[in-house]
Amino acid sequence: MEERFIPTLVQCYFIAFGVLAGGSLIGSIGAYLVGEPPLTIMARLAKSLRIWAIVAAIGGTFATIETLEKGLLQGSTIDIVRQIAYIISAMAGVQSAITCIEWFIQEEIT
């Protein structure tokens, strides 16, 4: 069964947003419980979770690479465009989460 494009695009965005925002928030609670500065740890976690949020949103790297290979070798351009759109959507979710965390901690995450 073929998946629908727009719903998958929206899901990629929110999965990436949720992984980054949730992981940073829960991690900062853990930092608070052990006596470390939670906002500093939240910024550090947000920076390190970026790529993992994208990977989680697109469903793992192997399937994406396999689809890109299929698109390149078999001439299925629409598959390449879809995968690139999914990755861009996940990157937008990550950037939105980073912006929200920056607003919350009043510090820029580089």
Tab-separated table of N, CA, C and O in Angstrom:
chain	number	residue	atom	x	y	z
A	1	MET	N	0.839	-1.173	0.000
A	1	MET	CA	0.000	0.000	0.000
A	1	MET	C	0.890	1.245	0.000
A	1	MET	O	1.815	1.366	0.784
A	2	GLU	N	0.590	2.154	-0.861
A	2	GLU	CA	1.390	3.358	-0.985
A	2	GLU	C	0.937	4.390	0.047
A	2	GLU	O	-0.246	4.601	0.268
A	3	GLU	N	1.912	5.007	0.698
A	3	GLU	CA	1.574	5.995	1.708
A	3	GLU	C	1.255	7.329	1.060
A	3	GLU	O	1.769	7.655	-0.007
A	4	ARG	N	0.405	8.097	1.717
A	4	ARG	CA	0.019	9.399	1.198
A	4	ARG	C	1.095	10.416	1.508
A	4	ARG	O	1.721	10.375	2.569
A	5	PHE	N	1.303	11.346	0.623
A	5	PHE	CA	2.435	12.259	0.704
A	5	PHE	C	2.270	13.325	1.783
A	5	PHE	O	3.121	13.462	2.656
A	6	ILE	N	1.196	14.094	1.738
A	6	ILE	CA	1.013	15.221	2.655
A	6	ILE	C	0.914	14.757	4.117
A	6	ILE	O	1.582	15.330	4.980
A	7	PRO	N	0.116	13.737	4.433
A	7	PRO	CA	0.089	13.282	5.832
A	7	PRO	C	1.458	12.810	6.331
A	7	PRO	O	1.829	13.076	7.479
A	8	THR	N	2.216	12.146	5.486
A	8	THR	CA	3.549	11.697	5.883
A	8	THR	C	4.475	12.880	6.086
A	8	THR	O	5.310	12.883	7.000
A	9	LEU	N	4.327	13.906	5.267
A	9	LEU	CA	5.126	15.123	5.401
A	9	LEU	C	4.858	15.794	6.752
A	9	LEU	O	5.792	16.189	7.463
A	10	VAL	N	3.588	15.897	7.118
A	10	VAL	CA	3.204	16.505	8.393
A	10	VAL	C	3.694	15.650	9.562
A	10	VAL	O	4.208	16.174	10.561
A	11	GLN	N	3.588	14.337	9.437
A	11	GLN	CA	4.065	13.448	10.490
A	11	GLN	C	5.570	13.572	10.686
A	11	GLN	O	6.054	13.567	11.819
A	12	CYS	N	6.322	13.674	9.609
A	12	CYS	CA	7.778	13.847	9.715
A	12	CYS	C	8.112	15.108	10.504
A	12	CYS	O	9.006	15.102	11.353
A	13	TYR	N	7.394	16.182	10.217
A	13	TYR	CA	7.617	17.447	10.927
A	13	TYR	C	7.408	17.270	12.429
A	13	TYR	O	8.258	17.622	13.241
A	14	PHE	N	6.258	16.730	12.801
A	14	PHE	CA	5.916	16.659	14.214
A	14	PHE	C	6.692	15.574	14.956
A	14	PHE	O	6.948	15.716	16.158
A	15	ILE	N	7.079	14.507	14.288
A	15	ILE	CA	7.909	13.503	14.945
A	15	ILE	C	9.271	14.104	15.281
A	15	ILE	O	9.773	13.948	16.397
A	16	ALA	N	9.873	14.809	14.334
A	16	ALA	CA	11.170	15.441	14.593
A	16	ALA	C	11.050	16.487	15.699
A	16	ALA	O	11.909	16.563	16.583
A	17	PHE	N	9.983	17.283	15.665
A	17	PHE	CA	9.752	18.282	16.703
A	17	PHE	C	9.632	17.609	18.066
A	17	PHE	O	10.247	18.037	19.043
A	18	GLY	N	8.833	16.559	18.128
A	18	GLY	CA	8.597	15.867	19.394
A	18	GLY	C	9.826	15.179	19.949
A	18	GLY	O	10.066	15.202	21.160
A	19	VAL	N	10.625	14.564	19.090
A	19	VAL	CA	11.838	13.899	19.556
A	19	VAL	C	12.790	14.913	20.169
A	19	VAL	O	13.331	14.699	21.261
A	20	LEU	N	12.978	16.024	19.503
A	20	LEU	CA	13.926	17.023	19.998
A	20	LEU	C	13.399	17.734	21.247
A	20	LEU	O	14.107	17.832	22.257
A	21	ALA	N	12.176	18.217	21.194
A	21	ALA	CA	11.617	18.942	22.338
A	21	ALA	C	11.435	18.016	23.539
A	21	ALA	O	11.817	18.362	24.669
A	22	GLY	N	10.887	16.849	23.311
A	22	GLY	CA	10.661	15.911	24.409
A	22	GLY	C	11.951	15.379	25.002
A	22	GLY	O	12.098	15.295	26.225
A	23	GLY	N	12.894	15.027	24.145
A	23	GLY	CA	14.171	14.521	24.631
A	23	GLY	C	14.923	15.557	25.442
A	23	GLY	O	15.507	15.249	26.490
A	24	SER	N	14.907	16.793	24.984
A	24	SER	CA	15.588	17.861	25.711
A	24	SER	C	14.903	18.153	27.044
A	24	SER	O	15.566	18.352	28.071
A	25	LEU	N	13.586	18.186	27.035
A	25	LEU	CA	12.846	18.479	28.261
A	25	LEU	C	13.021	17.373	29.303
A	25	LEU	O	13.348	17.649	30.463
A	26	ILE	N	12.845	16.142	28.900
A	26	ILE	CA	12.977	15.025	29.839
A	26	ILE	C	14.422	14.907	30.324
A	26	ILE	O	14.673	14.637	31.499
A	27	GLY	N	15.371	15.130	29.425
A	27	GLY	CA	16.769	15.103	29.828
A	27	GLY	C	17.110	16.179	30.834
A	27	GLY	O	17.906	15.969	31.750
A	28	SER	N	16.506	17.349	30.681
A	28	SER	CA	16.771	18.428	31.637
A	28	SER	C	16.148	18.128	32.999
A	28	SER	O	16.680	18.547	34.025
A	29	ILE	N	15.052	17.399	33.011
A	29	ILE	CA	14.479	16.971	34.297
A	29	ILE	C	15.448	16.023	34.999
A	29	ILE	O	15.677	16.128	36.206
A	30	GLY	N	16.046	15.128	34.230
A	30	GLY	CA	17.057	14.237	34.799
A	30	GLY	C	18.258	14.998	35.322
A	30	GLY	O	18.810	14.660	36.373
A	31	ALA	N	18.668	16.029	34.593
A	31	ALA	CA	19.793	16.853	35.045
A	31	ALA	C	19.449	17.543	36.360
A	31	ALA	O	20.288	17.628	37.265
A	32	TYR	N	18.238	18.039	36.479
A	32	TYR	CA	17.801	18.695	37.722
A	32	TYR	C	17.846	17.724	38.901
A	32	TYR	O	18.271	18.082	39.997
A	33	LEU	N	17.417	16.490	38.647
A	33	LEU	CA	17.370	15.499	39.722
A	33	LEU	C	18.758	15.126	40.238
A	33	LEU	O	18.898	14.722	41.393
A	34	VAL	N	19.781	15.246	39.391
A	34	VAL	CA	21.141	14.915	39.839
A	34	VAL	C	21.950	16.153	40.199
A	34	VAL	O	23.151	16.070	40.447
A	35	GLY	N	21.317	17.321	40.190
A	35	GLY	CA	21.967	18.535	40.665
A	35	GLY	C	22.748	19.314	39.617
A	35	GLY	O	23.549	20.165	39.961
A	36	GLU	N	22.517	19.062	38.348
A	36	GLU	CA	23.172	19.825	37.287
A	36	GLU	C	22.234	20.923	36.797
A	36	GLU	O	21.020	20.836	36.993
A	37	PRO	N	22.776	21.948	36.136
A	37	PRO	CA	21.915	23.043	35.656
A	37	PRO	C	21.020	22.561	34.501
A	37	PRO	O	21.515	22.210	33.433
A	38	PRO	N	19.708	22.538	34.709
A	38	PRO	CA	18.814	21.950	33.707
A	38	PRO	C	18.757	22.717	32.391
A	38	PRO	O	18.663	22.090	31.322
A	39	LEU	N	18.814	24.037	32.412
A	39	LEU	CA	18.712	24.789	31.163
A	39	LEU	C	19.966	24.619	30.311
A	39	LEU	O	19.883	24.551	29.086
A	40	THR	N	21.109	24.545	30.949
A	40	THR	CA	22.348	24.304	30.208
A	40	THR	C	22.336	22.923	29.582
A	40	THR	O	22.712	22.743	28.416
A	41	ILE	N	21.883	21.940	30.334
A	41	ILE	CA	21.796	20.572	29.825
A	41	ILE	C	20.758	20.497	28.710
A	41	ILE	O	20.941	19.788	27.721
A	42	MET	N	19.670	21.255	28.848
A	42	MET	CA	18.648	21.261	27.802
A	42	MET	C	19.232	21.766	26.486
A	42	MET	O	18.973	21.191	25.419
A	43	ALA	N	20.018	22.822	26.538
A	43	ALA	CA	20.652	23.340	25.321
A	43	ALA	C	21.623	22.327	24.740
A	43	ALA	O	21.661	22.114	23.524
A	44	ARG	N	22.408	21.687	25.588
A	44	ARG	CA	23.370	20.690	25.120
A	44	ARG	C	22.661	19.492	24.485
A	44	ARG	O	23.079	18.983	23.443
A	45	LEU	N	21.582	19.040	25.106
A	45	LEU	CA	20.821	17.914	24.562
A	45	LEU	C	20.160	18.277	23.225
A	45	LEU	O	20.138	17.468	22.302
A	46	ALA	N	19.625	19.480	23.151
A	46	ALA	CA	18.985	19.911	21.902
A	46	ALA	C	19.993	19.917	20.758
A	46	ALA	O	19.674	19.509	19.636
A	47	LYS	N	21.191	20.341	21.054
A	47	LYS	CA	22.231	20.376	20.022
A	47	LYS	C	22.618	18.970	19.583
A	47	LYS	O	22.807	18.714	18.398
A	48	SER	N	22.707	18.048	20.523
A	48	SER	CA	23.151	16.701	20.173
A	48	SER	C	22.033	15.801	19.624
A	48	SER	O	22.328	14.795	18.980
A	49	LEU	N	20.781	16.157	19.858
A	49	LEU	CA	19.673	15.326	19.382
A	49	LEU	C	19.182	15.695	17.984
A	49	LEU	O	18.289	15.032	17.451
A	50	ARG	N	19.733	16.732	17.380
A	50	ARG	CA	19.242	17.197	16.076
A	50	ARG	C	19.191	16.078	15.034
A	50	ARG	O	18.158	15.823	14.441
A	51	ILE	N	20.319	15.437	14.789
A	51	ILE	CA	20.377	14.437	13.719
A	51	ILE	C	19.506	13.234	14.046
A	51	ILE	O	18.878	12.662	13.160
A	52	TRP	N	19.421	12.876	15.336
A	52	TRP	CA	18.611	11.718	15.715
A	52	TRP	C	17.125	11.996	15.549
A	52	TRP	O	16.353	11.078	15.246
A	53	ALA	N	16.725	13.232	15.724
A	53	ALA	CA	15.322	13.588	15.498
A	53	ALA	C	14.967	13.451	14.018
A	53	ALA	O	13.891	12.958	13.665
A	54	ILE	N	15.888	13.854	13.148
A	54	ILE	CA	15.647	13.722	11.705
A	54	ILE	C	15.587	12.254	11.312
A	54	ILE	O	14.693	11.828	10.568
A	55	VAL	N	16.520	11.461	11.826
A	55	VAL	CA	16.549	10.029	11.509
A	55	VAL	C	15.277	9.343	11.997
A	55	VAL	O	14.676	8.532	11.282
A	56	ALA	N	14.839	9.677	13.193
A	56	ALA	CA	13.609	9.085	13.724
A	56	ALA	C	12.400	9.478	12.884
A	56	ALA	O	11.500	8.675	12.647
A	57	ALA	N	12.367	10.713	12.430
A	57	ALA	CA	11.215	11.201	11.672
A	57	ALA	C	11.093	10.540	10.308
A	57	ALA	O	9.986	10.257	9.848
A	58	ILE	N	12.212	10.280	9.653
A	58	ILE	CA	12.130	9.680	8.315
A	58	ILE	C	12.100	8.162	8.376
A	58	ILE	O	12.052	7.501	7.346
A	59	GLY	N	12.131	7.607	9.567
A	59	GLY	CA	11.950	6.173	9.709
A	59	GLY	C	13.217	5.364	9.565
A	59	GLY	O	13.160	4.194	9.195
A	60	GLY	N	14.346	5.931	9.820
A	60	GLY	CA	15.604	5.203	9.706
A	60	GLY	C	16.307	5.529	8.404
A	60	GLY	O	15.679	5.845	7.406
A	61	THR	N	17.605	5.460	8.424
A	61	THR	CA	18.378	5.885	7.262
A	61	THR	C	18.416	4.848	6.163
A	61	THR	O	18.537	5.185	4.997
A	62	PHE	N	18.335	3.569	6.484
A	62	PHE	CA	18.482	2.550	5.453
A	62	PHE	C	17.350	2.609	4.437
A	62	PHE	O	17.588	2.517	3.231
A	63	ALA	N	16.130	2.751	4.895
A	63	ALA	CA	14.987	2.820	3.966
A	63	ALA	C	15.091	4.052	3.074
A	63	ALA	O	14.767	3.994	1.885
A	64	THR	N	15.541	5.149	3.628
A	64	THR	CA	15.688	6.371	2.843
A	64	THR	C	16.765	6.203	1.781
A	64	THR	O	16.575	6.579	0.619
A	65	ILE	N	17.892	5.636	2.162
A	65	ILE	CA	18.972	5.409	1.200
A	65	ILE	C	18.534	4.428	0.120
A	65	ILE	O	18.833	4.605	-1.062
A	66	GLU	N	17.804	3.416	0.514
A	66	GLU	CA	17.291	2.432	-0.457
A	66	GLU	C	16.342	3.101	-1.449
A	66	GLU	O	16.395	2.839	-2.649
A	67	THR	N	15.492	3.979	-0.973
A	67	THR	CA	14.564	4.680	-1.850
A	67	THR	C	15.298	5.642	-2.777
A	67	THR	O	14.972	5.751	-3.962
A	68	LEU	N	16.306	6.338	-2.242
A	68	LEU	CA	17.106	7.226	-3.085
A	68	LEU	C	17.854	6.438	-4.154
A	68	LEU	O	17.951	6.866	-5.304
A	69	GLU	N	18.379	5.275	-3.777
A	69	GLU	CA	19.070	4.422	-4.749
A	69	GLU	C	18.109	3.958	-5.840
A	69	GLU	O	18.441	3.991	-7.032
A	70	LYS	N	16.906	3.569	-5.447
A	70	LYS	CA	15.888	3.156	-6.409
A	70	LYS	C	15.566	4.297	-7.367
A	70	LYS	O	15.435	4.094	-8.569
A	71	GLY	N	15.471	5.491	-6.823
A	71	GLY	CA	15.176	6.652	-7.655
A	71	GLY	C	16.286	6.962	-8.634
A	71	GLY	O	16.029	7.310	-9.790
A	72	LEU	N	17.520	6.837	-8.193
A	72	LEU	CA	18.650	7.140	-9.072
A	72	LEU	C	18.888	6.056	-10.121
A	72	LEU	O	19.109	6.356	-11.294
A	73	LEU	N	18.862	4.805	-9.698
A	73	LEU	CA	19.217	3.718	-10.601
A	73	LEU	C	18.070	3.284	-11.508
A	73	LEU	O	18.309	2.828	-12.622
A	74	GLN	N	16.860	3.412	-11.037
A	74	GLN	CA	15.716	2.983	-11.833
A	74	GLN	C	14.978	4.153	-12.470
A	74	GLN	O	13.959	3.958	-13.116
A	75	GLY	N	15.467	5.349	-12.259
A	75	GLY	CA	14.882	6.522	-12.904
A	75	GLY	C	13.565	6.979	-12.330
A	75	GLY	O	12.791	7.655	-12.998
A	76	SER	N	13.289	6.630	-11.086
A	76	SER	CA	12.044	7.043	-10.442
A	76	SER	C	12.276	8.367	-9.709
A	76	SER	O	12.571	8.398	-8.521
A	77	THR	N	12.141	9.457	-10.433
A	77	THR	CA	12.432	10.783	-9.898
A	77	THR	C	11.477	11.171	-8.775
A	77	THR	O	11.894	11.839	-7.822
A	78	ILE	N	10.251	10.744	-8.843
A	78	ILE	CA	9.271	11.128	-7.820
A	78	ILE	C	9.675	10.591	-6.451
A	78	ILE	O	9.443	11.246	-5.434
A	79	ASP	N	10.313	9.406	-6.408
A	79	ASP	CA	10.764	8.866	-5.128
A	79	ASP	C	11.859	9.725	-4.510
A	79	ASP	O	11.888	9.925	-3.298
A	80	ILE	N	12.750	10.236	-5.340
A	80	ILE	CA	13.816	11.109	-4.854
A	80	ILE	C	13.220	12.397	-4.293
A	80	ILE	O	13.595	12.852	-3.217
A	81	VAL	N	12.284	12.972	-5.027
A	81	VAL	CA	11.654	14.227	-4.592
A	81	VAL	C	10.910	14.023	-3.273
A	81	VAL	O	10.993	14.861	-2.370
A	82	ARG	N	10.215	12.900	-3.136
A	82	ARG	CA	9.488	12.621	-1.899
A	82	ARG	C	10.434	12.502	-0.715
A	82	ARG	O	10.186	13.069	0.349
A	83	GLN	N	11.503	11.756	-0.871
A	83	GLN	CA	12.440	11.571	0.233
A	83	GLN	C	13.101	12.889	0.633
A	83	GLN	O	13.288	13.162	1.818
A	84	ILE	N	13.446	13.689	-0.346
A	84	ILE	CA	14.039	14.996	-0.046
A	84	ILE	C	13.021	15.879	0.679
A	84	ILE	O	13.365	16.585	1.632
A	85	ALA	N	11.764	15.816	0.267
A	85	ALA	CA	10.720	16.596	0.944
A	85	ALA	C	10.533	16.114	2.377
A	85	ALA	O	10.352	16.931	3.290
A	86	TYR	N	10.594	14.799	2.611
A	86	TYR	CA	10.473	14.267	3.973
A	86	TYR	C	11.628	14.746	4.848
A	86	TYR	O	11.439	15.128	5.997
A	87	ILE	N	12.830	14.737	4.292
A	87	ILE	CA	13.997	15.184	5.047
A	87	ILE	C	13.896	16.674	5.363
A	87	ILE	O	14.176	17.101	6.490
A	88	ILE	N	13.465	17.467	4.396
A	88	ILE	CA	13.301	18.908	4.629
A	88	ILE	C	12.222	19.168	5.676
A	88	ILE	O	12.369	20.040	6.542
A	89	SER	N	11.140	18.396	5.631
A	89	SER	CA	10.078	18.545	6.630
A	89	SER	C	10.600	18.211	8.026
A	89	SER	O	10.303	18.928	8.990
A	90	ALA	N	11.390	17.149	8.139
A	90	ALA	CA	11.969	16.785	9.432
A	90	ALA	C	12.938	17.864	9.908
A	90	ALA	O	12.968	18.205	11.099
A	91	MET	N	13.712	18.422	8.995
A	91	MET	CA	14.640	19.495	9.360
A	91	MET	C	13.878	20.731	9.839
A	91	MET	O	14.319	21.418	10.769
A	92	ALA	N	12.732	21.007	9.234
A	92	ALA	CA	11.904	22.136	9.676
A	92	ALA	C	11.364	21.880	11.085
A	92	ALA	O	11.306	22.805	11.908
A	93	GLY	N	10.980	20.647	11.374
A	93	GLY	CA	10.521	20.299	12.725
A	93	GLY	C	11.618	20.478	13.753
A	93	GLY	O	11.392	20.988	14.849
A	94	VAL	N	12.835	20.068	13.393
A	94	VAL	CA	13.977	20.242	14.295
A	94	VAL	C	14.248	21.721	14.532
A	94	VAL	O	14.457	22.154	15.665
A	95	GLN	N	14.224	22.509	13.474
A	95	GLN	CA	14.500	23.942	13.624
A	95	GLN	C	13.423	24.629	14.455
A	95	GLN	O	13.721	25.516	15.257
A	96	SER	N	12.174	24.222	14.283
A	96	SER	CA	11.092	24.789	15.100
A	96	SER	C	11.283	24.450	16.577
A	96	SER	O	11.079	25.304	17.446
A	97	ALA	N	11.662	23.212	16.848
A	97	ALA	CA	11.894	22.807	18.237
A	97	ALA	C	13.071	23.566	18.834
A	97	ALA	O	13.010	24.008	19.991
A	98	ILE	N	14.133	23.750	18.056
A	98	ILE	CA	15.293	24.505	18.523
A	98	ILE	C	14.877	25.941	18.859
A	98	ILE	O	15.269	26.494	19.894
A	99	THR	N	14.061	26.535	18.002
A	99	THR	CA	13.589	27.906	18.247
A	99	THR	C	12.763	27.985	19.526
A	99	THR	O	12.942	28.902	20.332
A	100	CYS	N	11.873	27.021	19.738
A	100	CYS	CA	11.071	27.011	20.968
A	100	CYS	C	11.943	26.841	22.199
A	100	CYS	O	11.722	27.501	23.219
A	101	ILE	N	12.942	25.971	22.118
A	101	ILE	CA	13.840	25.761	23.255
A	101	ILE	C	14.662	27.021	23.512
A	101	ILE	O	14.873	27.408	24.665
A	102	GLU	N	15.119	27.682	22.450
A	102	GLU	CA	15.858	28.938	22.621
A	102	GLU	C	14.998	29.995	23.309
A	102	GLU	O	15.481	30.737	24.160
A	103	TRP	N	13.726	30.076	22.941
A	103	TRP	CA	12.818	31.021	23.599
A	103	TRP	C	12.675	30.680	25.077
A	103	TRP	O	12.631	31.552	25.927
A	104	PHE	N	12.582	29.394	25.362
A	104	PHE	CA	12.374	28.952	26.732
A	104	PHE	C	13.587	29.206	27.612
A	104	PHE	O	13.456	29.686	28.740
A	105	ILE	N	14.780	28.899	27.120
A	105	ILE	CA	15.980	29.030	27.951
A	105	ILE	C	16.660	30.386	27.802
A	105	ILE	O	17.627	30.662	28.510
A	106	GLN	N	16.168	31.227	26.881
A	106	GLN	CA	16.726	32.558	26.652
A	106	GLN	C	18.234	32.504	26.339
A	106	GLN	O	19.016	33.282	26.863
A	107	GLU	N	18.589	31.545	25.494
A	107	GLU	CA	19.986	31.350	25.115
A	107	GLU	C	20.011	30.810	23.685
A	107	GLU	O	19.148	30.025	23.312
A	108	GLU	N	20.992	31.236	22.909
A	108	GLU	CA	21.095	30.757	21.538
A	108	GLU	C	21.812	29.420	21.500
A	108	GLU	O	22.843	29.227	22.148
A	109	ILE	N	21.254	28.478	20.738
A	109	ILE	CA	21.870	27.160	20.569
A	109	ILE	C	22.583	27.161	19.230
A	109	ILE	O	21.959	27.353	18.193
A	110	THR	N	23.881	26.962	19.280
A	110	THR	CA	24.646	26.972	18.018
A	110	THR	C	24.970	25.586	17.555
A	110	THR	O	25.029	24.653	18.248
